[in-house]
XYZ file of C-alpha atoms in Angstrom:
456
model
C -31.600 -10.102 21.750
C -28.943 -7.365 21.800
C -28.903 -7.278 25.605
C -29.342 -11.030 25.934
C -26.447 -12.574 24.126
C -22.846 -11.237 24.485
C -20.235 -13.801 23.693
C -16.402 -12.814 23.593
C -14.165 -14.107 22.508
C -15.388 -16.421 19.620
C -12.720 -18.594 18.014
C -13.117 -20.900 15.081
C -10.431 -23.427 14.572
C -10.875 -26.300 12.019
C -14.188 -28.057 13.005
C -14.120 -26.874 16.549
C -16.255 -24.109 17.745
C -15.359 -22.456 21.106
C -17.215 -19.737 22.830
C -17.390 -18.311 26.336
C -20.951 -17.262 27.045
C -21.825 -14.838 29.895
C -24.769 -16.951 30.888
C -24.990 -20.817 30.663
C -28.610 -20.420 29.763
C -27.662 -18.378 26.586
C -25.494 -21.345 25.479
C -28.074 -23.859 25.964
C -30.649 -21.823 23.964
C -28.273 -21.392 21.198
C -27.521 -25.091 20.974
C -31.214 -25.863 20.709
C -32.047 -23.176 18.204
C -29.133 -24.163 15.948
C -29.293 -27.962 16.407
C -30.427 -28.405 12.849
C -27.387 -26.693 11.307
C -23.939 -28.195 10.766
C -21.423 -27.345 13.434
C -19.493 -25.163 11.172
C -22.849 -23.202 10.512
C -23.369 -22.779 14.209
C -19.879 -21.275 14.507
C -20.465 -18.959 11.662
C -23.813 -17.796 12.897
C -22.470 -17.223 16.465
C -19.632 -15.185 15.005
C -22.083 -13.008 13.005
C -24.357 -12.606 15.981
C -21.564 -11.707 18.333
C -20.012 -9.023 16.078
C -23.094 -7.561 14.479
C -25.416 -7.410 17.577
C -22.948 -6.630 20.299
C -21.735 -3.032 20.795
C -19.067 -3.919 23.413
C -16.391 -5.610 21.253
C -13.029 -3.788 21.105
C -11.683 -2.553 17.887
C -8.122 -1.628 17.265
C -7.204 2.039 17.005
C -6.086 2.917 13.525
C -4.175 5.830 12.015
C -4.215 7.302 8.582
C -1.850 5.680 6.157
C -1.011 9.122 4.680
C 0.750 11.618 6.947
C 0.896 15.399 6.977
C 4.208 17.254 7.228
C 3.993 19.420 10.362
C 7.586 20.623 10.553
C 10.478 20.783 8.084
C 10.147 18.866 4.809
C 12.072 21.526 2.839
C 15.390 19.444 2.442
C 18.040 19.628 5.082
C 19.243 23.072 6.015
C 19.531 25.685 8.782
C 16.823 28.046 7.630
C 13.702 28.562 9.939
C 11.645 26.478 7.511
C 14.119 23.625 7.492
C 15.461 20.797 9.796
C 18.552 18.756 9.530
C 18.005 15.278 10.928
C 15.368 15.964 13.567
C 16.134 13.580 16.375
C 13.554 14.275 19.160
C 10.139 16.017 19.702
C 7.419 17.054 22.159
C 3.902 18.097 21.548
C 2.386 20.494 24.215
C -1.263 20.821 25.135
C -1.799 23.643 22.511
C -0.562 21.497 19.698
C 2.789 23.285 19.464
C 5.628 21.000 18.231
C 9.060 21.271 19.754
C 11.703 19.659 17.567
C 15.226 18.643 18.446
C 17.138 19.660 15.252
C 20.187 17.542 15.708
C 22.546 18.802 13.130
C 21.591 22.333 13.530
C 22.217 22.159 17.365
C 19.040 23.742 18.211
C 15.430 23.244 19.470
C 12.723 24.685 17.240
C 9.087 25.357 18.095
C 6.586 24.966 15.349
C 3.046 26.280 16.035
C 0.059 24.449 14.592
C -0.123 25.218 10.876
C 3.198 27.011 10.812
C 5.450 26.910 7.770
C 8.626 27.785 9.769
C 9.932 27.294 13.222
C 11.275 29.624 15.963
C 14.460 28.681 17.860
C 13.705 28.349 21.586
C 17.008 26.645 22.772
C 20.589 26.528 21.357
C 22.057 29.033 18.950
C 23.273 29.318 15.311
C 26.194 27.066 15.913
C 27.254 24.355 18.318
C 29.245 24.635 21.459
C 29.672 23.914 25.174
C 28.558 27.336 26.710
C 25.212 27.432 28.636
C 23.525 29.054 25.599
C 24.715 26.393 23.098
C 23.875 22.811 22.381
C 25.726 20.152 20.459
C 23.707 17.329 18.522
C 20.739 17.549 20.865
C 18.717 14.252 20.893
C 15.356 13.705 22.450
C 13.599 16.275 24.776
C 11.076 16.278 27.619
C 8.749 19.186 28.672
C 7.332 19.534 32.242
C 4.105 21.170 33.247
C 5.824 24.550 33.720
C 6.997 24.283 30.073
C 10.588 23.757 31.096
C 12.511 21.862 28.389
C 14.880 19.020 29.449
C 17.380 18.431 26.625
C 19.560 15.333 26.120
C 22.590 17.200 24.895
C 24.178 14.291 23.292
C 27.448 15.781 21.872
C 28.036 17.759 25.244
C 27.467 14.641 27.446
C 24.916 16.452 29.600
C 21.231 17.217 30.237
C 20.207 20.976 30.046
C 17.191 22.412 31.642
C 15.952 25.364 29.649
C 13.187 27.494 31.072
C 10.589 28.807 28.814
C 11.716 32.092 27.239
C 15.249 31.664 28.505
C 18.335 32.366 26.323
C 20.505 29.789 28.133
C 20.234 26.520 29.970
C 21.367 24.979 33.150
C 23.213 21.700 33.394
C 21.269 19.315 35.711
C 23.048 16.044 34.858
C 26.443 15.247 33.533
C 29.385 17.581 32.804
C 28.712 21.315 32.123
C 31.812 21.500 30.084
C 31.156 18.418 27.841
C 33.393 15.840 29.475
C 32.308 12.283 29.000
C 32.978 9.269 31.241
C 31.681 6.120 32.965
C 31.384 7.459 36.540
C 27.885 8.173 37.815
C 28.625 11.851 37.747
C 29.420 11.713 34.028
C 27.726 10.250 30.956
C 28.620 9.336 27.372
C 26.222 10.339 24.664
C 22.861 10.771 26.401
C 19.987 9.940 23.931
C 16.861 10.591 25.999
C 15.573 12.153 29.232
C 12.435 11.745 31.272
C 11.146 12.742 34.582
C 9.117 10.720 37.235
C 6.120 12.249 39.355
C 8.712 13.307 42.089
C 10.870 15.264 39.676
C 13.702 12.899 39.488
C 15.506 12.905 36.166
C 16.230 9.692 34.278
C 18.818 9.750 31.550
C 19.223 7.149 28.801
C 23.103 7.063 28.863
C 23.493 5.350 25.519
C 27.356 5.181 25.332
C 27.465 3.606 28.846
C 24.640 1.102 28.296
C 22.575 2.318 31.236
C 19.769 4.439 32.594
C 20.857 6.785 35.293
C 18.545 8.519 37.954
C 19.445 11.942 38.982
C 17.627 13.527 42.027
C 16.877 17.316 41.753
C 20.029 19.282 42.539
C 22.154 16.110 42.659
C 25.842 16.228 41.514
C 25.850 12.536 40.586
C 23.280 9.901 39.594
C 22.524 6.298 40.668
C 22.065 3.333 38.375
C 18.493 2.725 37.558
C 18.754 0.199 34.810
C 21.524 -1.742 33.075
C 24.982 -2.691 34.269
C 28.461 -1.566 34.399
C 29.012 -2.970 30.841
C 26.796 -3.512 27.848
C 25.129 -6.928 27.297
C 22.370 -9.004 26.137
C 20.866 -10.375 29.370
C 17.779 -8.848 30.805
C 19.915 -7.122 33.382
C 21.965 -5.380 30.789
C 21.366 -2.883 27.973
C 23.312 -2.234 24.755
C 23.183 1.224 23.319
C 19.712 2.339 24.665
C 18.247 5.259 22.803
C 14.647 5.659 23.997
C 13.087 6.068 27.462
C 9.457 6.359 28.553
C 8.210 6.354 32.159
C 4.731 5.321 33.106
C 3.926 5.116 36.739
C 6.864 3.183 38.568
C 7.987 1.596 35.267
C 10.588 2.550 32.576
C 10.241 1.488 29.098
C 13.546 1.324 27.412
C 14.359 1.088 23.679
C 17.417 -1.159 23.774
C 18.669 -0.256 20.348
C 21.494 -2.719 19.841
C 19.595 -5.524 21.223
C 16.643 -4.918 19.008
C 14.156 -4.971 21.823
C 12.160 -2.915 24.379
C 12.298 -3.729 28.058
C 10.041 -2.699 30.789
C 11.954 -2.125 34.052
C 10.158 -1.421 37.334
C 11.878 1.167 39.629
C 14.361 -0.637 41.942
C 14.569 -3.838 40.029
C 17.702 -5.426 38.944
C 16.439 -6.662 35.558
C 13.866 -5.839 33.013
C 11.101 -7.678 31.285
C 10.985 -8.185 27.558
C 7.824 -6.456 26.085
C 8.729 -6.144 22.401
C 11.272 -7.639 19.930
C 14.111 -9.699 21.328
C 13.973 -12.099 18.373
C 17.082 -10.704 16.501
C 17.260 -7.948 14.039
C 14.657 -8.295 11.271
C 11.370 -7.144 9.646
C 9.003 -9.837 10.835
C 6.069 -8.751 12.985
C 7.824 -10.314 16.143
C 11.107 -8.496 15.267
C 12.662 -5.005 15.471
C 15.591 -3.518 13.748
C 17.008 -0.596 15.557
C 14.192 0.458 18.014
C 14.965 4.189 18.598
C 12.083 5.612 20.479
C 9.288 4.321 22.653
C 5.945 5.720 24.105
C 3.190 3.994 26.032
C -0.483 4.968 26.033
C -2.914 4.873 28.996
C -3.896 1.366 28.268
C -0.421 0.011 28.155
C 0.084 -0.165 24.366
C 3.731 0.258 23.415
C 4.612 2.283 20.340
C 8.118 1.890 18.861
C 10.002 3.757 16.194
C 11.558 0.814 14.230
C 14.259 2.794 12.505
C 16.017 0.408 10.087
C 12.568 -1.062 9.145
C 11.165 2.503 8.412
C 8.028 1.911 10.295
C 6.241 2.466 13.666
C 5.122 -0.568 15.478
C 2.463 -0.916 18.111
C 2.658 -3.802 20.682
C -0.344 -4.578 22.861
C 0.216 -5.666 26.502
C 1.464 -9.273 26.641
C 1.601 -9.473 22.663
C 4.320 -11.639 20.978
C 4.325 -9.519 17.888
C 3.551 -5.973 16.738
C 1.453 -4.268 14.369
C 2.607 -1.571 11.846
C 0.758 1.575 12.310
C 2.804 4.040 10.251
C 5.273 3.514 7.409
C 6.267 0.008 6.512
C 6.142 0.738 2.779
C 9.887 0.678 2.340
C 12.403 3.581 2.738
C 11.027 6.743 0.900
C 9.715 10.278 1.144
C 6.033 9.851 0.044
C 3.418 10.731 2.686
C 3.048 7.074 3.574
C 6.689 6.365 3.782
C 9.508 7.077 6.361
C 13.213 7.194 6.241
C 15.009 6.207 9.446
C 12.297 7.373 11.880
C 13.670 8.001 15.427
C 11.522 9.500 18.089
C 7.698 9.605 18.319
C 4.977 11.153 20.428
C 1.234 10.824 20.810
C -1.063 13.805 21.530
C -4.143 13.745 23.691
C -6.287 12.848 20.582
C -3.932 9.867 19.814
C -2.419 11.471 16.767
C 1.022 10.050 16.083
C 3.948 12.397 15.403
C 7.168 10.886 13.932
C 10.600 12.430 13.673
C 11.382 11.238 10.094
C 15.041 11.774 10.426
C 16.563 11.361 6.997
C 13.492 13.018 5.348
C 14.304 16.078 7.575
C 10.670 16.451 8.660
C 8.193 15.640 11.318
C 5.050 13.663 10.122
C 1.671 13.640 11.760
C -0.339 10.429 11.223
C -3.886 11.348 12.162
C -5.915 9.068 14.474
C -8.940 7.609 12.728
C -10.714 6.948 15.965
C -12.491 3.909 14.564
C -15.892 3.159 16.050
C -16.498 0.079 18.124
C -19.969 -0.269 16.939
C -19.876 -0.171 13.208
C -19.006 2.493 10.899
C -17.922 5.972 11.842
C -17.326 8.515 9.042
C -14.287 10.696 9.610
C -13.588 11.712 6.040
C -14.856 14.782 4.180
C -14.669 12.639 1.005
C -16.002 9.137 1.968
C -19.614 8.939 2.680
C -20.201 5.178 2.409
C -18.290 1.924 2.841
C -20.100 -1.259 1.548
C -18.804 -4.804 1.850
C -20.794 -7.535 0.101
C -21.620 -10.251 0.363
C -21.105 -10.102 4.127
C -20.601 -12.787 5.671
C -18.520 -14.152 2.711
C -16.222 -17.088 1.964
C -13.211 -14.777 1.821
C -14.203 -13.227 -1.655
C -16.090 -9.936 -1.333
C -16.509 -6.632 -3.008
C -15.352 -3.243 -1.472
C -17.093 -0.129 -2.619
C -16.127 3.230 -1.188
C -18.699 5.818 -1.913
C -17.483 9.288 -2.104
C -18.386 12.874 -2.837
C -15.415 13.124 -5.072
C -13.056 10.806 -6.922
C -9.999 10.236 -4.793
C -7.354 7.405 -4.237
C -8.164 5.332 -1.149
C -6.012 2.880 0.875
C -7.801 -0.181 2.084
C -6.421 -1.801 5.287
C -7.762 -5.161 6.448
C -6.869 -6.171 10.068
C -7.794 -9.142 12.166
C -9.325 -8.866 15.613
C -5.939 -8.759 17.173
C -5.276 -5.578 15.168
C -2.708 -7.289 12.936
C -2.663 -6.028 9.292
C -3.464 -8.838 6.862
C -3.992 -7.064 3.658
C -3.429 -3.638 2.200
C -4.156 -2.274 -1.311
C -5.112 0.868 -3.239
C -8.421 1.720 -4.948
C -10.502 4.756 -5.776
C -13.839 6.065 -4.507
C -17.134 5.134 -6.336
C -15.780 1.966 -7.703
C -16.012 -1.738 -7.099
C -12.919 -3.681 -6.042
C -12.795 -7.402 -5.723
C -11.059 -8.841 -2.588
C -9.877 -12.357 -2.014
C -8.563 -13.291 1.300
C -6.770 -16.510 2.159
C -7.158 -16.000 5.869
C -8.552 -18.165 8.597
C -12.336 -17.798 9.277
C -13.181 -14.937 11.631
C -14.121 -11.231 11.848
C -11.961 -8.613 10.065
C -12.008 -4.906 10.131
C -11.916 -3.194 6.725
C -10.749 0.434 6.963
C -10.784 2.976 3.979
C -8.454 5.829 4.354
C -8.023 9.028 2.404
C -5.947 12.184 3.186
C -8.846 13.612 4.896
C -9.734 10.723 7.201
C -11.223 7.136 7.217
C -14.101 4.903 7.691
C -14.339 1.294 9.006
C -16.636 -1.557 8.724
C -16.527 -5.333 9.782
C -16.614 -8.374 7.553
C -17.202 -11.977 8.523
C -15.269 -14.701 6.703
C -16.591 -18.257 7.161
């Protein structure tokens, strides 16, 4: 039966059951086999069969609720173990973290597991010389380990070779002059490169993205207009930029939205937010940084909501994957997060600006075919009865007693319920959600484990 019946998606709405069989014969057999049941019962059995006997259904990627501090976290300051409003980062293939330490006007390299950083760009004070930076914002690293630094206070982009003691101005004014012409910029916030080595600068104060060819003395307009605005052909205080193929993804900060913008187009396409400033799932409030994964999911540091949101391609709302528990300094909270990165293993790194630290939210890599144990503490996750009417018991078996965060998401990856419990204890759950299939994930500091529950 496992190879015979595969039905996706399955949708239950009121008394109507809709399903899309891969084979018409499958549908007819199911109707005959289940003809003695109520129509609602048919729906529920189809739901159970589709989710419990099919190994191909997609499950949303999840991350640990509790983060690990991988840089800073020792209050604001200039010491090697401190950061002062980190405002950009990069993670290289070896796991080294490069942090743009805004108020210390330097770039710090933190090796995996390090308790302090090493200054790799800038100096002990700010300035306009080639060896100095002023309020550096986000950074980019190429395959040769050259750093590209949005030197915000100096209105320029600096290219800093690995091991160098000074940088070279490759966009903007070497002496820090700001302006609106295409040879100048006004508070660059982010920088990225395309496959041809062209440099794209998020020119925040001028409300535009400017493309600089290698060796050019001025740029060309790539996105936005001559003035800031709210239409899809304008930007307002853009802060974040990510390039995927021939498309730019722009965190349009003051418009509380993210736009995708194909090279050469005169307007962008709304892909996240755009519903006014707010904290609802379809809103953003100060989107600062943006990255896009290989499948097109968009990750946004939602600064004033103290959370990181993930928007799937074509989605009309986002899902909180980090933070979202109010402003704070605990390992599950953020305080004005700005820029973010994903590493090759889908671990999420967040510049937690006002907490003066960089947080790593480990990927749980949830299994698509049931339960996968990624925790050294959790050894079992039981949900019963399953299926249920929305009332069921969660029991997280463990090798030690530890606090556990339970996250329940629907099949769209949207979080519908979150609560705390402990290992080796029963917790009663009551869900007032629509009938359907839900993922239940138990998360500790050492990892997580997921299972599915059917509500009918």
